[in-house]
PDB file of C-alpha atoms in Angstrom:
ATOM      1  CA  MET A  23      40.623 -17.242 -11.999  1.00  0.00           C
ATOM      2  CA  ILE A  24      36.928 -18.003 -11.663  1.00  0.00           C
ATOM      3  CA  ASN A  25      37.028 -20.188 -14.768  1.00  0.00           C
ATOM      4  CA  ARG A  26      39.486 -22.522 -13.090  1.00  0.00           C
ATOM      5  CA  TYR A  27      36.935 -23.773 -10.631  1.00  0.00           C
ATOM      6  CA  LEU A  28      33.900 -23.524 -12.869  1.00  0.00           C
ATOM      7  CA  VAL A  29      35.473 -25.950 -15.367  1.00  0.00           C
ATOM      8  CA  PRO A  30      33.228 -29.051 -15.234  1.00  0.00           C
ATOM      9  CA  VAL A  31      35.172 -31.485 -13.117  1.00  0.00           C
ATOM     10  CA  VAL A  32      33.386 -34.369 -14.786  1.00  0.00           C
ATOM     11  CA  ILE A  33      35.156 -33.493 -18.028  1.00  0.00           C
ATOM     12  CA  VAL A  34      38.526 -33.381 -16.301  1.00  0.00           C
ATOM     13  CA  LEU A  35      37.916 -36.727 -14.631  1.00  0.00           C
ATOM     14  CA  ALA A  36      36.754 -38.308 -17.882  1.00  0.00           C
ATOM     15  CA  ILE A  37      39.967 -37.285 -19.612  1.00  0.00           C
ATOM     16  CA  ILE A  38      42.172 -38.518 -16.793  1.00  0.00           C
ATOM     17  CA  PHE A  39      40.360 -41.810 -16.384  1.00  0.00           C
ATOM     18  CA  SER A  40      40.506 -42.469 -20.129  1.00  0.00           C
ATOM     19  CA  ILE A  41      44.278 -41.999 -20.035  1.00  0.00           C
ATOM     20  CA  ARG A  42      44.883 -44.170 -16.980  1.00  0.00           C
ATOM     21  CA  GLN A  43      42.799 -47.088 -18.289  1.00  0.00           C
ATOM     22  CA  CYS A  44      44.962 -47.641 -21.365  1.00  0.00           C
ATOM     23  CA  GLY A  45      46.409 -51.069 -20.641  1.00  0.00           C
ATOM     24  CA  LYS A  46      47.839 -50.170 -17.240  1.00  0.00           C
ATOM     25  CA  PRO A  47      47.609 -52.452 -14.192  1.00  0.00           C
ATOM     26  CA  GLN A  48      44.698 -51.555 -11.948  1.00  0.00           C
ATOM     27  CA  PRO A  49      44.738 -51.029  -8.153  1.00  0.00           C
ATOM     28  CA  SER A  50      44.881 -54.249  -6.157  1.00  0.00           C
ATOM     29  CA  GLY A  51      42.190 -53.261  -3.657  1.00  0.00           C
ATOM     30  CA  HIS A  52      44.470 -52.776  -0.654  1.00  0.00           C
ATOM     31  CA  PRO A  53      47.049 -50.106   0.249  1.00  0.00           C
ATOM     32  CA  ARG A  54      50.546 -50.479  -1.161  1.00  0.00           C
ATOM     33  CA  ASP A  55      53.861 -49.539   0.339  1.00  0.00           C
ATOM     34  CA  TYR A  56      56.827 -48.014  -1.480  1.00  0.00           C
ATOM     35  CA  ALA A  57      58.324 -51.306  -2.750  1.00  0.00           C
ATOM     36  CA  ALA A  58      55.151 -52.232  -4.663  1.00  0.00           C
ATOM     37  CA  ILE A  59      54.812 -48.686  -6.020  1.00  0.00           C
ATOM     38  CA  SER A  60      58.418 -48.628  -7.173  1.00  0.00           C
ATOM     39  CA  LYS A  61      58.079 -52.046  -8.807  1.00  0.00           C
ATOM     40  CA  GLU A  62      55.081 -50.929 -10.877  1.00  0.00           C
ATOM     41  CA  GLY A  63      56.568 -47.481 -11.472  1.00  0.00           C
ATOM     42  CA  ILE A  64      53.236 -45.705 -10.963  1.00  0.00           C
ATOM     43  CA  LEU A  65      52.246 -43.508  -8.027  1.00  0.00           C
ATOM     44  CA  ARG A  66      48.470 -43.106  -7.689  1.00  0.00           C
ATOM     45  CA  VAL A  67      47.478 -39.775  -6.196  1.00  0.00           C
ATOM     46  CA  ALA A  68      44.173 -38.314  -5.027  1.00  0.00           C
ATOM     47  CA  THR A  69      43.914 -34.549  -4.780  1.00  0.00           C
ATOM     48  CA  GLU A  70      41.306 -31.803  -4.680  1.00  0.00           C
ATOM     49  CA  TYR A  71      40.287 -29.732  -7.672  1.00  0.00           C
ATOM     50  CA  ASN A  72      40.908 -26.109  -6.673  1.00  0.00           C
ATOM     51  CA  SER A  73      43.167 -23.201  -7.568  1.00  0.00           C
ATOM     52  CA  ILE A  74      45.836 -24.240  -5.051  1.00  0.00           C
ATOM     53  CA  SER A  75      46.018 -28.033  -5.257  1.00  0.00           C
ATOM     54  CA  PHE A  76      45.210 -28.938  -8.869  1.00  0.00           C
ATOM     55  CA  TYR A  77      43.405 -27.192 -11.707  1.00  0.00           C
ATOM     56  CA  VAL A  78      43.136 -27.125 -15.477  1.00  0.00           C
ATOM     57  CA  ASP A  79      43.559 -23.754 -17.167  1.00  0.00           C
ATOM     58  CA  GLY A  80      43.110 -24.136 -20.914  1.00  0.00           C
ATOM     59  CA  ASP A  81      45.386 -26.995 -21.918  1.00  0.00           C
ATOM     60  CA  THR A  82      47.659 -26.631 -18.867  1.00  0.00           C
ATOM     61  CA  VAL A  83      47.473 -28.597 -15.636  1.00  0.00           C
ATOM     62  CA  SER A  84      48.732 -26.609 -12.639  1.00  0.00           C
ATOM     63  CA  GLY A  85      48.599 -26.469  -8.847  1.00  0.00           C
ATOM     64  CA  PHE A  86      50.978 -26.348  -5.897  1.00  0.00           C
ATOM     65  CA  HIS A  87      50.376 -29.939  -4.801  1.00  0.00           C
ATOM     66  CA  TYR A  88      50.311 -31.133  -8.392  1.00  0.00           C
ATOM     67  CA  GLU A  89      53.751 -29.666  -9.071  1.00  0.00           C
ATOM     68  CA  LEU A  90      55.108 -30.930  -5.759  1.00  0.00           C
ATOM     69  CA  ILE A  91      53.990 -34.531  -6.186  1.00  0.00           C
ATOM     70  CA  GLN A  92      55.218 -34.474  -9.787  1.00  0.00           C
ATOM     71  CA  ALA A  93      58.633 -33.380  -8.551  1.00  0.00           C
ATOM     72  CA  PHE A  94      58.671 -36.243  -6.021  1.00  0.00           C
ATOM     73  CA  ALA A  95      57.708 -38.767  -8.698  1.00  0.00           C
ATOM     74  CA  ARG A  96      60.313 -37.392 -11.105  1.00  0.00           C
ATOM     75  CA  ASP A  97      63.082 -37.652  -8.521  1.00  0.00           C
ATOM     76  CA  LYS A  98      62.044 -41.226  -7.690  1.00  0.00           C
ATOM     77  CA  GLY A  99      61.725 -42.332 -11.324  1.00  0.00           C
ATOM     78  CA  LEU A 100      57.946 -42.781 -11.095  1.00  0.00           C
ATOM     79  CA  THR A 101      55.033 -41.704 -13.244  1.00  0.00           C
ATOM     80  CA  THR A 102      51.838 -40.400 -11.661  1.00  0.00           C
ATOM     81  CA  GLU A 103      48.138 -41.012 -12.014  1.00  0.00           C
ATOM     82  CA  ILE A 104      46.430 -38.008 -10.426  1.00  0.00           C
ATOM     83  CA  ILE A 105      42.702 -38.049  -9.743  1.00  0.00           C
ATOM     84  CA  PRO A 106      40.969 -34.890  -8.432  1.00  0.00           C
ATOM     85  CA  LEU A 107      38.018 -35.629  -6.141  1.00  0.00           C
ATOM     86  CA  MET A 108      35.727 -33.051  -4.560  1.00  0.00           C
ATOM     87  CA  SER A 109      34.685 -35.285  -1.662  1.00  0.00           C
ATOM     88  CA  PHE A 110      37.121 -35.516   1.245  1.00  0.00           C
ATOM     89  CA  GLU A 111      35.416 -38.759   2.297  1.00  0.00           C
ATOM     90  CA  LYS A 112      35.943 -40.265  -1.169  1.00  0.00           C
ATOM     91  CA  ARG A 113      39.634 -39.472  -0.981  1.00  0.00           C
ATOM     92  CA  LEU A 114      39.892 -41.218   2.381  1.00  0.00           C
ATOM     93  CA  GLU A 115      37.872 -44.176   1.136  1.00  0.00           C
ATOM     94  CA  GLY A 116      40.012 -44.525  -1.983  1.00  0.00           C
ATOM     95  CA  LEU A 117      43.182 -44.457   0.091  1.00  0.00           C
ATOM     96  CA  SER A 118      41.953 -47.179   2.454  1.00  0.00           C
ATOM     97  CA  GLU A 119      40.912 -49.366  -0.495  1.00  0.00           C
ATOM     98  CA  GLY A 120      44.228 -48.988  -2.290  1.00  0.00           C
ATOM     99  CA  HIS A 121      42.894 -46.975  -5.215  1.00  0.00           C
ATOM    100  CA  TYR A 122      45.345 -44.188  -4.283  1.00  0.00           C
ATOM    101  CA  ASP A 123      48.737 -44.279  -2.607  1.00  0.00           C
ATOM    102  CA  VAL A 124      48.835 -40.641  -1.493  1.00  0.00           C
ATOM    103  CA  ILE A 125      46.352 -37.874  -0.815  1.00  0.00           C
ATOM    104  CA  ALA A 126      48.242 -34.796  -1.998  1.00  0.00           C
ATOM    105  CA  CYS A 127      46.347 -31.677  -0.976  1.00  0.00           C
ATOM    106  CA  ASP A 128      46.061 -29.559   2.161  1.00  0.00           C
ATOM    107  CA  ILE A 129      45.023 -31.957   4.943  1.00  0.00           C
ATOM    108  CA  LEU A 130      44.572 -30.433   8.361  1.00  0.00           C
ATOM    109  CA  ALA A 131      46.682 -32.409  10.832  1.00  0.00           C
ATOM    110  CA  THR A 132      43.948 -33.138  13.412  1.00  0.00           C
ATOM    111  CA  SER A 133      44.248 -35.729  16.159  1.00  0.00           C
ATOM    112  CA  GLU A 134      41.287 -37.606  14.653  1.00  0.00           C
ATOM    113  CA  LEU A 135      43.020 -37.994  11.291  1.00  0.00           C
ATOM    114  CA  LYS A 136      46.282 -38.992  12.952  1.00  0.00           C
ATOM    115  CA  ASP A 137      44.436 -41.967  14.457  1.00  0.00           C
ATOM    116  CA  SER A 138      43.516 -43.354  11.031  1.00  0.00           C
ATOM    117  CA  LEU A 139      46.197 -42.027   8.654  1.00  0.00           C
ATOM    118  CA  LEU A 140      49.906 -41.423   8.414  1.00  0.00           C
ATOM    119  CA  LEU A 141      50.521 -37.719   7.816  1.00  0.00           C
ATOM    120  CA  THR A 142      53.672 -36.339   6.261  1.00  0.00           C
ATOM    121  CA  SER A 143      55.857 -33.607   7.686  1.00  0.00           C
ATOM    122  CA  PRO A 144      54.084 -30.230   7.481  1.00  0.00           C
ATOM    123  CA  ILE A 145      53.920 -28.895   3.952  1.00  0.00           C
ATOM    124  CA  THR A 146      52.040 -25.621   4.454  1.00  0.00           C
ATOM    125  CA  LEU A 147      50.700 -23.386   7.191  1.00  0.00           C
ATOM    126  CA  ASN A 148      47.115 -22.292   6.766  1.00  0.00           C
ATOM    127  CA  LYS A 149      43.939 -21.481   8.658  1.00  0.00           C
ATOM    128  CA  GLN A 150      40.215 -21.779   8.075  1.00  0.00           C
ATOM    129  CA  VAL A 151      38.125 -18.696   7.423  1.00  0.00           C
ATOM    130  CA  LEU A 152      34.457 -17.846   7.061  1.00  0.00           C
ATOM    131  CA  VAL A 153      33.389 -16.834   3.562  1.00  0.00           C
ATOM    132  CA  GLN A 154      30.368 -14.546   3.402  1.00  0.00           C
ATOM    133  CA  ARG A 155      29.116 -11.657   1.292  1.00  0.00           C
ATOM    134  CA  LYS A 156      30.417  -8.206   2.155  1.00  0.00           C
ATOM    135  CA  GLU A 157      28.380  -6.114   4.552  1.00  0.00           C
ATOM    136  CA  ASN A 158      25.410  -4.356   2.974  1.00  0.00           C
ATOM    137  CA  GLY A 159      24.953  -1.426   5.353  1.00  0.00           C
ATOM    138  CA  GLU A 160      25.126  -1.276   9.152  1.00  0.00           C
ATOM    139  CA  ASN A 161      21.830  -3.151   9.566  1.00  0.00           C
ATOM    140  CA  ASP A 162      22.830  -6.156   7.480  1.00  0.00           C
ATOM    141  CA  SER A 163      21.528  -9.014   9.656  1.00  0.00           C
ATOM    142  CA  LEU A 164      23.412 -11.659   7.658  1.00  0.00           C
ATOM    143  CA  TYR A 165      26.851 -10.162   8.105  1.00  0.00           C
ATOM    144  CA  ILE A 166      29.068 -11.915  10.681  1.00  0.00           C
ATOM    145  CA  ARG A 167      31.280  -9.443  12.540  1.00  0.00           C
ATOM    146  CA  ASN A 168      32.871 -11.886  14.994  1.00  0.00           C
ATOM    147  CA  GLN A 169      32.715 -15.555  15.943  1.00  0.00           C
ATOM    148  CA  LEU A 170      29.949 -14.938  18.516  1.00  0.00           C
ATOM    149  CA  ASP A 171      27.641 -13.923  15.660  1.00  0.00           C
ATOM    150  CA  LEU A 172      27.847 -17.489  14.312  1.00  0.00           C
ATOM    151  CA  ALA A 173      25.385 -18.710  16.968  1.00  0.00           C
ATOM    152  CA  GLY A 174      22.363 -20.250  15.270  1.00  0.00           C
ATOM    153  CA  ARG A 175      23.784 -19.813  11.762  1.00  0.00           C
ATOM    154  CA  THR A 176      24.168 -22.567   9.159  1.00  0.00           C
ATOM    155  CA  LEU A 177      27.576 -23.080   7.558  1.00  0.00           C
ATOM    156  CA  HIS A 178      27.890 -25.110   4.354  1.00  0.00           C
ATOM    157  CA  VAL A 179      31.055 -27.195   4.128  1.00  0.00           C
ATOM    158  CA  VAL A 180      32.471 -29.980   1.984  1.00  0.00           C
ATOM    159  CA  LYS A 181      31.227 -33.339   3.256  1.00  0.00           C
ATOM    160  CA  GLY A 182      33.645 -34.957   5.681  1.00  0.00           C
ATOM    161  CA  SER A 183      35.877 -31.886   5.853  1.00  0.00           C
ATOM    162  CA  PRO A 184      38.206 -31.607   8.875  1.00  0.00           C
ATOM    163  CA  SER A 185      36.771 -28.115   9.367  1.00  0.00           C
ATOM    164  CA  ILE A 186      33.627 -29.736  10.783  1.00  0.00           C
ATOM    165  CA  SER A 187      35.294 -30.653  14.076  1.00  0.00           C
ATOM    166  CA  ARG A 188      36.690 -27.133  14.373  1.00  0.00           C
ATOM    167  CA  ILE A 189      33.232 -25.608  13.825  1.00  0.00           C
ATOM    168  CA  GLN A 190      31.762 -27.943  16.437  1.00  0.00           C
ATOM    169  CA  ASN A 191      34.464 -26.945  18.909  1.00  0.00           C
ATOM    170  CA  LEU A 192      33.831 -23.294  18.117  1.00  0.00           C
ATOM    171  CA  GLY A 193      30.167 -23.837  18.950  1.00  0.00           C
ATOM    172  CA  ASN A 194      31.210 -25.164  22.339  1.00  0.00           C
ATOM    173  CA  GLU A 195      33.505 -22.184  22.847  1.00  0.00           C
ATOM    174  CA  ILE A 196      30.772 -19.623  22.179  1.00  0.00           C
ATOM    175  CA  GLY A 197      28.201 -21.635  24.130  1.00  0.00           C
ATOM    176  CA  ASP A 198      25.687 -21.975  21.300  1.00  0.00           C
ATOM    177  CA  THR A 199      24.875 -24.157  18.296  1.00  0.00           C
ATOM    178  CA  ILE A 200      26.435 -23.563  14.913  1.00  0.00           C
ATOM    179  CA  TYR A 201      24.581 -25.646  12.341  1.00  0.00           C
ATOM    180  CA  ILE A 202      26.571 -27.504   9.701  1.00  0.00           C
ATOM    181  CA  LYS A 203      25.302 -28.651   6.317  1.00  0.00           C
ATOM    182  CA  GLU A 204      27.658 -31.003   4.525  1.00  0.00           C
ATOM    183  CA  ILE A 205      27.752 -30.798   0.727  1.00  0.00           C
ATOM    184  CA  ASP A 206      28.876 -33.873  -1.179  1.00  0.00           C
ATOM    185  CA  LYS A 207      29.111 -32.814  -4.818  1.00  0.00           C
ATOM    186  CA  TYR A 208      30.901 -29.442  -4.576  1.00  0.00           C
ATOM    187  CA  GLY A 209      34.362 -28.375  -3.502  1.00  0.00           C
ATOM    188  CA  PRO A 210      35.272 -25.232  -1.549  1.00  0.00           C
ATOM    189  CA  GLU A 211      35.520 -22.938  -4.554  1.00  0.00           C
ATOM    190  CA  GLN A 212      32.103 -23.978  -5.826  1.00  0.00           C
ATOM    191  CA  LEU A 213      30.699 -23.203  -2.359  1.00  0.00           C
ATOM    192  CA  ILE A 214      32.425 -19.802  -2.436  1.00  0.00           C
ATOM    193  CA  SER A 215      30.769 -19.109  -5.786  1.00  0.00           C
ATOM    194  CA  MET A 216      27.398 -20.092  -4.280  1.00  0.00           C
ATOM    195  CA  VAL A 217      27.955 -17.616  -1.441  1.00  0.00           C
ATOM    196  CA  ALA A 218      28.807 -14.870  -3.906  1.00  0.00           C
ATOM    197  CA  HIS A 219      25.635 -15.532  -5.910  1.00  0.00           C
ATOM    198  CA  GLY A 220      23.394 -15.687  -2.835  1.00  0.00           C
ATOM    199  CA  ASP A 221      22.567 -19.397  -3.069  1.00  0.00           C
ATOM    200  CA  ILE A 222      23.988 -19.950   0.422  1.00  0.00           C
ATOM    201  CA  ASP A 223      25.087 -17.438   3.041  1.00  0.00           C
ATOM    202  CA  TYR A 224      28.253 -18.935   4.539  1.00  0.00           C
ATOM    203  CA  THR A 225      30.947 -21.483   3.904  1.00  0.00           C
ATOM    204  CA  VAL A 226      34.259 -22.309   5.575  1.00  0.00           C
ATOM    205  CA  CYS A 227      37.482 -23.131   3.744  1.00  0.00           C
ATOM    206  CA  ASP A 228      41.242 -22.693   3.888  1.00  0.00           C
ATOM    207  CA  LYS A 229      42.402 -19.091   3.743  1.00  0.00           C
ATOM    208  CA  SER A 230      44.682 -19.714   0.755  1.00  0.00           C
ATOM    209  CA  ILE A 231      41.743 -20.882  -1.366  1.00  0.00           C
ATOM    210  CA  ALA A 232      39.474 -18.086  -0.097  1.00  0.00           C
ATOM    211  CA  ARG A 233      42.121 -15.438  -0.786  1.00  0.00           C
ATOM    212  CA  THR A 234      42.642 -16.665  -4.352  1.00  0.00           C
ATOM    213  CA  ALA A 235      38.891 -16.641  -4.981  1.00  0.00           C
ATOM    214  CA  ALA A 236      38.524 -13.164  -3.460  1.00  0.00           C
ATOM    215  CA  ASP A 237      40.910 -11.785  -6.089  1.00  0.00           C
ATOM    216  CA  SER A 238      38.266 -12.388  -8.752  1.00  0.00           C
ATOM    217  CA  ILE A 239      35.058 -12.292  -6.667  1.00  0.00           C
ATOM    218  CA  PRO A 240      35.084  -8.866  -4.986  1.00  0.00           C
ATOM    219  CA  GLN A 241      31.692  -9.308  -3.290  1.00  0.00           C
ATOM    220  CA  ILE A 242      32.945 -11.884  -0.775  1.00  0.00           C
ATOM    221  CA  ASP A 243      34.365 -11.210   2.679  1.00  0.00           C
ATOM    222  CA  ILE A 244      37.001 -13.577   4.131  1.00  0.00           C
ATOM    223  CA  ASN A 245      38.087 -11.615   7.204  1.00  0.00           C
ATOM    224  CA  THR A 246      36.588 -13.771   9.975  1.00  0.00           C
ATOM    225  CA  ALA A 247      38.946 -16.533  11.107  1.00  0.00           C
ATOM    226  CA  ILE A 248      37.466 -19.845  12.226  1.00  0.00           C
ATOM    227  CA  SER A 249      40.737 -21.377  13.422  1.00  0.00           C
ATOM    228  CA  PHE A 250      44.276 -20.491  14.363  1.00  0.00           C
ATOM    229  CA  THR A 251      47.068 -21.022  11.843  1.00  0.00           C
ATOM    230  CA  GLN A 252      47.715 -24.758  11.681  1.00  0.00           C
ATOM    231  CA  PHE A 253      49.913 -27.294   9.910  1.00  0.00           C
ATOM    232  CA  TYR A 254      48.688 -29.033   6.761  1.00  0.00           C
ATOM    233  CA  SER A 255      50.144 -32.252   5.369  1.00  0.00           C
ATOM    234  CA  TRP A 256      49.686 -35.040   2.839  1.00  0.00           C
ATOM    235  CA  ALA A 257      48.392 -38.453   3.893  1.00  0.00           C
ATOM    236  CA  VAL A 258      49.159 -42.106   3.221  1.00  0.00           C
ATOM    237  CA  SER A 259      47.693 -45.311   4.613  1.00  0.00           C
ATOM    238  CA  LYS A 260      48.917 -46.717   7.912  1.00  0.00           C
ATOM    239  CA  GLN A 261      49.944 -49.722   5.840  1.00  0.00           C
ATOM    240  CA  SER A 262      52.446 -47.567   3.922  1.00  0.00           C
ATOM    241  CA  PRO A 263      55.123 -46.549   6.476  1.00  0.00           C
ATOM    242  CA  VAL A 264      58.039 -46.813   4.022  1.00  0.00           C
ATOM    243  CA  LEU A 265      56.191 -44.564   1.568  1.00  0.00           C
ATOM    244  CA  LEU A 266      55.723 -42.076   4.394  1.00  0.00           C
ATOM    245  CA  ASP A 267      59.449 -42.178   5.187  1.00  0.00           C
ATOM    246  CA  SER A 268      60.288 -41.704   1.503  1.00  0.00           C
ATOM    247  CA  LEU A 269      57.970 -38.692   1.233  1.00  0.00           C
ATOM    248  CA  ASN A 270      59.260 -37.118   4.446  1.00  0.00           C
ATOM    249  CA  THR A 271      62.921 -37.596   3.540  1.00  0.00           C
ATOM    250  CA  TRP A 272      62.293 -36.091   0.116  1.00  0.00           C
ATOM    251  CA  LEU A 273      60.174 -33.204   1.449  1.00  0.00           C
ATOM    252  CA  ASN A 274      62.729 -32.255   4.098  1.00  0.00           C
ATOM    253  CA  LYS A 275      65.400 -32.021   1.395  1.00  0.00           C
ATOM    254  CA  PHE A 276      63.290 -30.500  -1.390  1.00  0.00           C
ATOM    255  CA  GLN A 277      61.833 -27.734   0.806  1.00  0.00           C
ATOM    256  CA  LYS A 278      65.348 -26.321   1.145  1.00  0.00           C
ATOM    257  CA  GLU A 279      65.884 -26.106  -2.603  1.00  0.00           C
ATOM    258  CA  LYS A 280      65.354 -23.238  -5.041  1.00  0.00           C
ATOM    259  CA  GLU A 281      62.808 -25.211  -7.076  1.00  0.00           C
ATOM    260  CA  TYR A 282      60.534 -25.560  -4.047  1.00  0.00           C
ATOM    261  CA  ARG A 283      60.743 -21.838  -3.251  1.00  0.00           C
ATOM    262  CA  LYS A 284      59.805 -21.055  -6.838  1.00  0.00           C
ATOM    263  CA  ILE A 285      56.761 -23.371  -6.727  1.00  0.00           C
ATOM    264  CA  TYR A 286      55.687 -22.036  -3.331  1.00  0.00           C
ATOM    265  CA  LYS A 287      55.933 -18.392  -4.433  1.00  0.00           C
ATOM    266  CA  LYS A 288      53.889 -19.132  -7.565  1.00  0.00           C
ATOM    267  CA  TYR A 289      50.849 -20.176  -5.515  1.00  0.00           C
ATOM    268  CA  TYR A 290      51.267 -18.595  -2.081  1.00  0.00           C
ATOM    269  CA  GLY A 291      53.418 -15.539  -2.671  1.00  0.00           C
ATOM    270  CA  LYS A 292      56.665 -14.888  -0.855  1.00  0.00           C
ATOM    271  CA  LYS A 293      57.719 -17.521   1.653  1.00  0.00           C
TER     272      LYS A 293
END
């Protein structure tokens, strides 16, 4: 499993970009709705490179959100161009500029994001957890035993991540400052690896990603919750309401089918 997220993402991107540049029409610079997407026959998708959303294992491309968006495109007679980006901010920027039609990865449905994006019907339930190294004796001063112990600590998170607002709110709840350092060039699994190797002490990410990483990195602890269980969705531009309706109609139907249950079980276990 660890090799999935240590694969140089630059190599993956280079391959994908070389494929998508071969004589195909390029993005127009503004968000499209479903009619324009259907006319071209290409759905442009931004996702995150991790062991849940999208990853390359040998010569195979896999991932829950990858398989789901491929199924949508197949059913609608579309082909996909899927670009994995580590930066949450870059995904948002690309969506607003029309480089991507959909962000297909776990997006926390916060009120702030609802003000600027259209979010699909809930796709998964998840929560954010603290990732730290396992306790090294009773006097381990770095080990966080509960949320109150986060006072004065520095948490490393992906730049622009929705978890930032939750950490800030948690600081208000415990009545002390929790420092946040945003990291631009790494995704959550790279930050988990940095915790495991002692480069940083703490990061915050979705439990599904942390649990998958913990299967192959036994020195990490993921038992401290940062948030309650919440809904996660995909996102489209506010200029793409028909695309949103198409995704929601399809999701509501597909989530009742055997194929969806099979995909879900493959990445999350029993539903």
